Structures are given as structure tokens and as C-alpha cells.
Amino acid sequence: MLLAALPSVFLWARLAGTLGSKGAWLLAIFLLALGALLLFLPRTLLEALPVGLLIGVGFGGVLVLGDILLAKVIDRDAEVTGRRREGVYYNPSCYPSIC
């Protein structure tokens, strides 16, 4: 799965340009979920390899595009509030109403 996830990063970068980062991220989540559901079907290693490839491609997209979407949320928050609060999004113990 990881061998499929690494090269798929280039695919997701292109798809993010065409579909937009949100659309590509949703497609990646769909592929990852579909692969997880299909894991119930294979009975041999050869049958499981295409499913693992599908999971790896979806996993690569979720990892890469999640950070891109988070950067857009941080930039939008900075536009609205006039403050840069990246630590709020990366620190689970700090919430915007407290920090």
C-alpha cells in the first residue's frame, strides 16, 4: 500500500489542480473507503494486491490534500480575523475561543 501511496502524490497534485483541492480530497476519501470495503472480498494475495493498490492511492491523496485544505482554512481564518493563528489548528489542546 505504501508503495502505491508514494508515487500517487504526483497524481493527486495534478488532480488538485484540475478538480480543486476539496474535490480531489473527497475523491481520495472515496477511493480509500471503497478499498477498505473491498478488503472483505479477496481470498488470496493476488486478489488482495489490486485492493491494496486502491487503498494506497486513496491514502496518498488523503495525506497530501489534507494539509493543503488545512492551509486554505488557516488563510481564510487570517482574512476573517486579521490574525495568524496556525497554532490553534495544529495544537489539539488549544481552541479559537480560548487562545
CSV table of N, CA, C and O in Angstrom, one decimal:
chain,number,residue,atom,x,y,z
A,1,MET,N,0.8,-1.2,0.0
A,1,MET,CA,0.0,0.0,0.0
A,1,MET,C,0.9,1.3,0.0
A,1,MET,O,0.5,2.2,-0.7
A,2,LEU,N,1.9,1.2,0.8
A,2,LEU,CA,2.8,2.4,0.8
A,2,LEU,C,3.5,2.6,-0.5
A,2,LEU,O,3.8,3.7,-0.9
A,3,LEU,N,3.8,1.5,-1.2
A,3,LEU,CA,4.5,1.6,-2.5
A,3,LEU,C,3.6,2.3,-3.5
A,3,LEU,O,4.0,2.9,-4.5
A,4,ALA,N,2.3,2.1,-3.3
A,4,ALA,CA,1.3,2.8,-4.2
A,4,ALA,C,1.1,4.2,-3.8
A,4,ALA,O,0.8,5.1,-4.6
A,5,ALA,N,1.1,4.5,-2.5
A,5,ALA,CA,0.8,5.8,-2.0
A,5,ALA,C,1.9,6.9,-2.4
A,5,ALA,O,1.6,8.0,-2.7
A,6,LEU,N,3.2,6.5,-2.4
A,6,LEU,CA,4.2,7.4,-2.7
A,6,LEU,C,4.1,8.0,-4.1
A,6,LEU,O,4.2,9.2,-4.3
A,7,PRO,N,4.1,7.1,-5.1
A,7,PRO,CA,4.0,7.7,-6.5
A,7,PRO,C,2.7,8.4,-6.8
A,7,PRO,O,2.6,9.3,-7.6
A,8,SER,N,1.6,8.1,-6.0
A,8,SER,CA,0.3,8.7,-6.3
A,8,SER,C,0.3,10.1,-5.9
A,8,SER,O,-0.6,10.9,-6.2
A,9,VAL,N,1.3,10.6,-5.1
A,9,VAL,CA,1.3,12.0,-4.7
A,9,VAL,C,1.3,12.9,-5.9
A,9,VAL,O,0.7,13.9,-6.0
A,10,PHE,N,2.1,12.5,-7.0
A,10,PHE,CA,2.1,13.3,-8.2
A,10,PHE,C,0.8,13.3,-8.9
A,10,PHE,O,0.4,14.4,-9.4
A,11,LEU,N,0.1,12.2,-8.9
A,11,LEU,CA,-1.3,12.2,-9.4
A,11,LEU,C,-2.2,13.1,-8.7
A,11,LEU,O,-3.0,13.8,-9.3
A,12,TRP,N,-2.1,13.1,-7.4
A,12,TRP,CA,-3.0,13.9,-6.6
A,12,TRP,C,-2.7,15.4,-6.7
A,12,TRP,O,-3.6,16.3,-6.7
A,13,ALA,N,-1.5,15.7,-7.0
A,13,ALA,CA,-1.1,17.1,-7.2
A,13,ALA,C,-1.7,17.6,-8.5
A,13,ALA,O,-2.2,18.7,-8.6
A,14,ARG,N,-1.7,16.8,-9.5
A,14,ARG,CA,-2.4,17.2,-10.8
A,14,ARG,C,-3.9,17.2,-10.6
A,14,ARG,O,-4.5,18.1,-11.2
A,15,LEU,N,-4.5,16.3,-9.9
A,15,LEU,CA,-5.9,16.3,-9.7
A,15,LEU,C,-6.4,17.5,-8.9
A,15,LEU,O,-7.5,18.0,-9.1
A,16,ALA,N,-5.5,17.9,-8.0
A,16,ALA,CA,-5.9,19.1,-7.1
A,16,ALA,C,-5.9,20.3,-8.0
A,16,ALA,O,-6.8,21.2,-7.8
A,17,GLY,N,-5.1,20.3,-9.0
A,17,GLY,CA,-5.1,21.5,-10.0
A,17,GLY,C,-6.4,21.5,-10.9
A,17,GLY,O,-6.9,22.5,-11.2
A,18,THR,N,-6.8,20.3,-11.2
A,18,THR,CA,-8.0,20.2,-12.1
A,18,THR,C,-9.3,20.2,-11.3
A,18,THR,O,-10.2,20.9,-11.7
A,19,LEU,N,-9.4,19.3,-10.3
A,19,LEU,CA,-10.7,19.2,-9.6
A,19,LEU,C,-10.8,20.3,-8.5
A,19,LEU,O,-11.9,20.4,-7.9
A,20,GLY,N,-9.7,20.9,-8.1
A,20,GLY,CA,-9.7,21.7,-6.9
A,20,GLY,C,-9.3,20.8,-5.7
A,20,GLY,O,-9.5,19.6,-5.8
A,21,SER,N,-8.7,21.4,-4.7
A,21,SER,CA,-8.2,20.6,-3.6
A,21,SER,C,-9.3,19.9,-2.8
A,21,SER,O,-9.2,18.7,-2.4
A,22,LYS,N,-10.5,20.5,-2.7
A,22,LYS,CA,-11.6,19.9,-2.0
A,22,LYS,C,-12.1,18.7,-2.8
A,22,LYS,O,-12.4,17.6,-2.2
A,23,GLY,N,-12.3,18.9,-4.1
A,23,GLY,CA,-12.8,17.8,-4.9
A,23,GLY,C,-11.9,16.6,-5.0
A,23,GLY,O,-12.3,15.4,-4.9
A,24,ALA,N,-10.6,16.9,-5.1
A,24,ALA,CA,-9.6,15.8,-5.1
A,24,ALA,C,-9.6,15.1,-3.8
A,24,ALA,O,-9.4,13.9,-3.7
A,25,TRP,N,-9.7,15.8,-2.7
A,25,TRP,CA,-9.6,15.2,-1.3
A,25,TRP,C,-10.8,14.3,-1.1
A,25,TRP,O,-10.7,13.2,-0.6
A,26,LEU,N,-12.0,14.7,-1.6
A,26,LEU,CA,-13.2,13.9,-1.5
A,26,LEU,C,-13.1,12.6,-2.3
A,26,LEU,O,-13.5,11.5,-1.9
A,27,LEU,N,-12.5,12.8,-3.5
A,27,LEU,CA,-12.2,11.6,-4.3
A,27,LEU,C,-11.2,10.6,-3.6
A,27,LEU,O,-11.4,9.4,-3.7
A,28,ALA,N,-10.2,11.2,-3.0
A,28,ALA,CA,-9.3,10.3,-2.3
A,28,ALA,C,-9.9,9.6,-1.1
A,28,ALA,O,-9.7,8.4,-0.9
A,29,ILE,N,-10.8,10.3,-0.4
A,29,ILE,CA,-11.5,9.6,0.7
A,29,ILE,C,-12.4,8.5,0.2
A,29,ILE,O,-12.5,7.4,0.7
A,30,PHE,N,-13.1,8.8,-1.0
A,30,PHE,CA,-13.9,7.8,-1.6
A,30,PHE,C,-13.1,6.6,-2.0
A,30,PHE,O,-13.5,5.4,-1.7
A,31,LEU,N,-12.0,6.8,-2.6
A,31,LEU,CA,-11.1,5.6,-3.0
A,31,LEU,C,-10.6,4.8,-1.8
A,31,LEU,O,-10.6,3.6,-1.8
A,32,LEU,N,-10.3,5.5,-0.8
A,32,LEU,CA,-9.8,4.9,0.4
A,32,LEU,C,-10.9,4.1,1.1
A,32,LEU,O,-10.7,2.9,1.5
A,33,ALA,N,-12.1,4.6,1.2
A,33,ALA,CA,-13.2,3.9,1.8
A,33,ALA,C,-13.7,2.7,0.9
A,33,ALA,O,-14.0,1.7,1.4
A,34,LEU,N,-13.7,2.9,-0.4
A,34,LEU,CA,-14.0,1.8,-1.3
A,34,LEU,C,-13.0,0.7,-1.2
A,34,LEU,O,-13.4,-0.5,-1.1
A,35,GLY,N,-11.7,1.0,-1.1
A,35,GLY,CA,-10.7,0.0,-0.9
A,35,GLY,C,-10.9,-0.8,0.4
A,35,GLY,O,-10.7,-2.0,0.5
A,36,ALA,N,-11.2,0.0,1.5
A,36,ALA,CA,-11.4,-0.6,2.8
A,36,ALA,C,-12.6,-1.6,2.7
A,36,ALA,O,-12.6,-2.7,3.3
A,37,LEU,N,-13.7,-1.2,2.0
A,37,LEU,CA,-14.8,-2.1,1.9
A,37,LEU,C,-14.5,-3.3,1.1
A,37,LEU,O,-15.0,-4.4,1.4
A,38,LEU,N,-13.7,-3.1,0.0
A,38,LEU,CA,-13.4,-4.3,-0.8
A,38,LEU,C,-12.4,-5.2,-0.2
A,38,LEU,O,-12.2,-6.3,-0.7
A,39,LEU,N,-11.8,-4.9,0.9
A,39,LEU,CA,-10.9,-5.8,1.6
A,39,LEU,C,-11.6,-7.1,2.1
A,39,LEU,O,-10.9,-8.1,2.4
A,40,PHE,N,-12.9,-7.1,2.2
A,40,PHE,CA,-13.6,-8.3,2.6
A,40,PHE,C,-13.7,-9.3,1.5
A,40,PHE,O,-13.9,-10.5,1.8
A,41,LEU,N,-13.4,-9.0,0.2
A,41,LEU,CA,-13.6,-9.9,-0.9
A,41,LEU,C,-12.4,-10.8,-1.2
A,41,LEU,O,-12.7,-12.0,-1.4
A,42,PRO,N,-11.2,-10.3,-1.2
A,42,PRO,CA,-10.1,-11.2,-1.6
A,42,PRO,C,-9.8,-12.4,-0.7
A,42,PRO,O,-10.0,-12.3,0.5
A,43,ARG,N,-9.5,-13.5,-1.3
A,43,ARG,CA,-9.2,-14.7,-0.5
A,43,ARG,C,-7.7,-15.1,-0.7
A,43,ARG,O,-7.2,-15.9,0.1
A,44,THR,N,-7.0,-14.5,-1.7
A,44,THR,CA,-5.6,-14.8,-1.9
A,44,THR,C,-4.8,-13.5,-2.0
A,44,THR,O,-5.4,-12.4,-2.1
A,45,LEU,N,-3.5,-13.7,-2.0
A,45,LEU,CA,-2.7,-12.5,-2.1
A,45,LEU,C,-2.8,-11.8,-3.4
A,45,LEU,O,-2.9,-10.6,-3.5
A,46,LEU,N,-2.9,-12.6,-4.5
A,46,LEU,CA,-3.1,-12.0,-5.8
A,46,LEU,C,-4.4,-11.2,-5.9
A,46,LEU,O,-4.4,-10.2,-6.7
A,47,GLU,N,-5.4,-11.6,-5.3
A,47,GLU,CA,-6.7,-10.9,-5.3
A,47,GLU,C,-6.6,-9.7,-4.4
A,47,GLU,O,-7.3,-8.7,-4.7
A,48,ALA,N,-5.8,-9.7,-3.4
A,48,ALA,CA,-5.7,-8.6,-2.5
A,48,ALA,C,-4.8,-7.4,-3.0
A,48,ALA,O,-4.9,-6.3,-2.6
A,49,LEU,N,-3.9,-7.7,-3.9
A,49,LEU,CA,-3.0,-6.7,-4.4
A,49,LEU,C,-3.7,-5.5,-5.1
A,49,LEU,O,-3.3,-4.4,-4.8
A,50,PRO,N,-4.7,-5.7,-6.0
A,50,PRO,CA,-5.3,-4.5,-6.5
A,50,PRO,C,-6.1,-3.7,-5.5
A,50,PRO,O,-6.1,-2.5,-5.6
A,51,VAL,N,-6.6,-4.4,-4.5
A,51,VAL,CA,-7.3,-3.7,-3.4
A,51,VAL,C,-6.3,-2.9,-2.6
A,51,VAL,O,-6.6,-1.7,-2.3
A,52,GLY,N,-5.2,-3.4,-2.3
A,52,GLY,CA,-4.1,-2.7,-1.6
A,52,GLY,C,-3.6,-1.5,-2.4
A,52,GLY,O,-3.3,-0.5,-1.9
A,53,LEU,N,-3.6,-1.7,-3.7
A,53,LEU,CA,-3.2,-0.6,-4.6
A,53,LEU,C,-4.2,0.6,-4.5
A,53,LEU,O,-3.8,1.7,-4.4
A,54,LEU,N,-5.5,0.2,-4.5
A,54,LEU,CA,-6.5,1.2,-4.4
A,54,LEU,C,-6.5,1.9,-3.1
A,54,LEU,O,-6.6,3.2,-3.0
A,55,ILE,N,-6.3,1.2,-2.0
A,55,ILE,CA,-6.1,1.8,-0.7
A,55,ILE,C,-4.9,2.7,-0.6
A,55,ILE,O,-5.0,3.8,-0.1
A,56,GLY,N,-3.8,2.3,-1.2
A,56,GLY,CA,-2.6,3.1,-1.2
A,56,GLY,C,-2.8,4.4,-1.9
A,56,GLY,O,-2.3,5.5,-1.5
A,57,VAL,N,-3.4,4.4,-3.1
A,57,VAL,CA,-3.6,5.6,-3.9
A,57,VAL,C,-4.6,6.5,-3.1
A,57,VAL,O,-4.3,7.7,-3.0
A,58,GLY,N,-5.6,6.0,-2.5
A,58,GLY,CA,-6.5,6.8,-1.7
A,58,GLY,C,-5.8,7.4,-0.5
A,58,GLY,O,-6.0,8.6,-0.1
A,59,PHE,N,-5.0,6.6,0.2
A,59,PHE,CA,-4.3,7.0,1.4
A,59,PHE,C,-3.3,8.2,1.0
A,59,PHE,O,-3.2,9.1,1.8
A,60,GLY,N,-2.6,8.0,-0.1
A,60,GLY,CA,-1.7,9.1,-0.5
A,60,GLY,C,-2.4,10.4,-0.7
A,60,GLY,O,-1.9,11.5,-0.3
A,61,GLY,N,-3.6,10.4,-1.3
A,61,GLY,CA,-4.3,11.6,-1.6
A,61,GLY,C,-4.8,12.2,-0.3
A,61,GLY,O,-4.8,13.4,-0.1
A,62,VAL,N,-5.3,11.4,0.6
A,62,VAL,CA,-5.8,11.9,1.9
A,62,VAL,C,-4.7,12.6,2.7
A,62,VAL,O,-4.9,13.7,3.2
A,63,LEU,N,-3.5,12.0,2.7
A,63,LEU,CA,-2.4,12.6,3.4
A,63,LEU,C,-2.0,13.9,2.8
A,63,LEU,O,-1.7,14.9,3.5
A,64,VAL,N,-1.8,14.0,1.5
A,64,VAL,CA,-1.3,15.2,0.9
A,64,VAL,C,-2.3,16.3,0.8
A,64,VAL,O,-2.0,17.4,1.2
A,65,LEU,N,-3.5,16.0,0.5
A,65,LEU,CA,-4.5,17.0,0.3
A,65,LEU,C,-5.1,17.5,1.6
A,65,LEU,O,-5.6,18.7,1.6
A,66,GLY,N,-5.0,16.8,2.7
A,66,GLY,CA,-5.5,17.3,3.9
A,66,GLY,C,-4.7,18.5,4.4
A,66,GLY,O,-5.2,19.4,4.9
A,67,ASP,N,-3.4,18.5,4.2
A,67,ASP,CA,-2.5,19.6,4.5
A,67,ASP,C,-2.8,20.8,3.7
A,67,ASP,O,-2.8,22.0,4.1
A,68,ILE,N,-3.1,20.6,2.4
A,68,ILE,CA,-3.5,21.7,1.5
A,68,ILE,C,-4.8,22.4,2.0
A,68,ILE,O,-4.9,23.6,2.0
A,69,LEU,N,-5.8,21.5,2.3
A,69,LEU,CA,-7.0,22.1,2.8
A,69,LEU,C,-6.9,22.8,4.1
A,69,LEU,O,-7.5,23.9,4.3
A,70,LEU,N,-6.1,22.3,5.0
A,70,LEU,CA,-5.8,23.0,6.3
A,70,LEU,C,-5.2,24.3,6.0
A,70,LEU,O,-5.5,25.3,6.7
A,71,ALA,N,-4.3,24.4,5.1
A,71,ALA,CA,-3.6,25.7,4.8
A,71,ALA,C,-4.6,26.7,4.3
A,71,ALA,O,-4.6,27.9,4.6
A,72,LYS,N,-5.6,26.2,3.5
A,72,LYS,CA,-6.6,27.2,3.0
A,72,LYS,C,-7.5,27.6,4.1
A,72,LYS,O,-7.9,28.8,4.2
A,73,VAL,N,-7.8,26.7,5.1
A,73,VAL,CA,-8.6,27.1,6.2
A,73,VAL,C,-7.9,28.1,7.1
A,73,VAL,O,-8.5,29.1,7.5
A,74,ILE,N,-6.6,27.9,7.3
A,74,ILE,CA,-5.8,28.9,8.1
A,74,ILE,C,-5.8,30.2,7.4
A,74,ILE,O,-5.9,31.3,8.0
A,75,ASP,N,-5.6,30.3,6.1
A,75,ASP,CA,-5.6,31.5,5.3
A,75,ASP,C,-6.9,32.2,5.4
A,75,ASP,O,-7.0,33.5,5.5
A,76,ARG,N,-8.0,31.5,5.3
A,76,ARG,CA,-9.3,32.1,5.4
A,76,ARG,C,-9.6,32.7,6.8
A,76,ARG,O,-10.1,33.7,6.9
A,77,ASP,N,-9.1,31.9,7.8
A,77,ASP,CA,-9.3,32.4,9.2
A,77,ASP,C,-8.5,33.7,9.3
A,77,ASP,O,-8.9,34.7,10.0
A,78,ALA,N,-7.3,33.8,8.7
A,78,ALA,CA,-6.5,35.0,8.8
A,78,ALA,C,-7.2,36.2,8.1
A,78,ALA,O,-7.1,37.4,8.6
A,79,GLU,N,-7.8,35.9,7.0
A,79,GLU,CA,-8.6,37.0,6.3
A,79,GLU,C,-9.7,37.5,7.2
A,79,GLU,O,-10.0,38.7,7.3
A,80,VAL,N,-10.4,36.6,7.8
A,80,VAL,CA,-11.6,37.0,8.6
A,80,VAL,C,-11.2,37.7,9.9
A,80,VAL,O,-11.8,38.7,10.3
A,81,THR,N,-10.3,37.1,10.6
A,81,THR,CA,-9.9,37.7,12.0
A,81,THR,C,-8.8,38.7,11.9
A,81,THR,O,-8.7,39.5,12.9
A,82,GLY,N,-8.0,38.7,10.9
A,82,GLY,CA,-6.9,39.6,10.8
A,82,GLY,C,-5.7,39.1,11.7
A,82,GLY,O,-4.7,39.9,11.9
A,83,ARG,N,-5.7,37.9,12.2
A,83,ARG,CA,-4.7,37.3,13.0
A,83,ARG,C,-4.2,36.0,12.4
A,83,ARG,O,-5.0,35.3,11.9
A,84,ARG,N,-2.9,35.7,12.5
A,84,ARG,CA,-2.4,34.4,12.1
A,84,ARG,C,-2.4,33.5,13.3
A,84,ARG,O,-1.8,33.8,14.3
A,85,ARG,N,-3.2,32.4,13.3
A,85,ARG,CA,-3.4,31.5,14.4
A,85,ARG,C,-3.1,30.1,14.0
A,85,ARG,O,-3.9,29.2,14.3
A,86,GLU,N,-2.0,29.8,13.4
A,86,GLU,CA,-1.7,28.4,12.9
A,86,GLU,C,-1.7,27.5,14.1
A,86,GLU,O,-2.1,26.3,14.0
A,87,GLY,N,-1.2,27.9,15.2
A,87,GLY,CA,-1.0,27.0,16.4
A,87,GLY,C,-2.4,26.5,16.9
A,87,GLY,O,-2.4,25.4,17.4
A,88,VAL,N,-3.4,27.2,16.6
A,88,VAL,CA,-4.8,26.8,17.0
A,88,VAL,C,-5.1,25.5,16.3
A,88,VAL,O,-5.8,24.6,16.8
A,89,TYR,N,-4.8,25.4,15.0
A,89,TYR,CA,-5.1,24.3,14.2
A,89,TYR,C,-4.2,23.1,14.4
A,89,TYR,O,-4.6,22.0,14.1
A,90,TYR,N,-3.0,23.3,14.8
A,90,TYR,CA,-2.1,22.2,15.0
A,90,TYR,C,-2.0,21.8,16.4
A,90,TYR,O,-1.4,20.7,16.7
A,91,ASN,N,-2.5,22.5,17.4
A,91,ASN,CA,-2.4,22.1,18.8
A,91,ASN,C,-3.8,21.6,19.2
A,91,ASN,O,-4.7,22.4,19.4
A,92,PRO,N,-4.0,20.4,19.5
A,92,PRO,CA,-5.3,19.9,19.9
A,92,PRO,C,-5.8,20.4,21.2
A,92,PRO,O,-7.0,20.3,21.5
A,93,SER,N,-5.0,20.9,22.1
A,93,SER,CA,-5.4,21.4,23.4
A,93,SER,C,-5.8,22.9,23.4
A,93,SER,O,-6.1,23.5,24.4
A,94,CYS,N,-5.7,23.5,22.2
A,94,CYS,CA,-5.9,25.0,22.1
A,94,CYS,C,-7.1,25.2,21.1
A,94,CYS,O,-7.1,24.7,20.0
A,95,TYR,N,-8.1,25.9,21.6
A,95,TYR,CA,-9.3,26.2,20.7
A,95,TYR,C,-9.4,27.7,20.5
A,95,TYR,O,-9.0,28.5,21.3
A,96,PRO,N,-10.0,28.1,19.3
A,96,PRO,CA,-10.0,29.5,19.0
A,96,PRO,C,-10.7,30.4,20.0
A,96,PRO,O,-10.3,31.5,20.2
A,97,SER,N,-11.6,29.9,20.8
A,97,SER,CA,-12.3,30.7,21.8
A,97,SER,C,-11.4,30.9,23.0
A,97,SER,O,-11.6,31.8,23.8
A,98,ILE,N,-10.4,30.0,23.2
A,98,ILE,CA,-9.5,30.1,24.4
A,98,ILE,C,-8.2,30.9,24.0
A,98,ILE,O,-7.8,31.7,24.8
A,99,CYS,N,-7.6,30.5,22.9
A,99,CYS,CA,-6.3,31.1,22.5
A,99,CYS,C,-6.4,32.5,22.0
A,99,CYS,O,-7.2,32.9,21.3
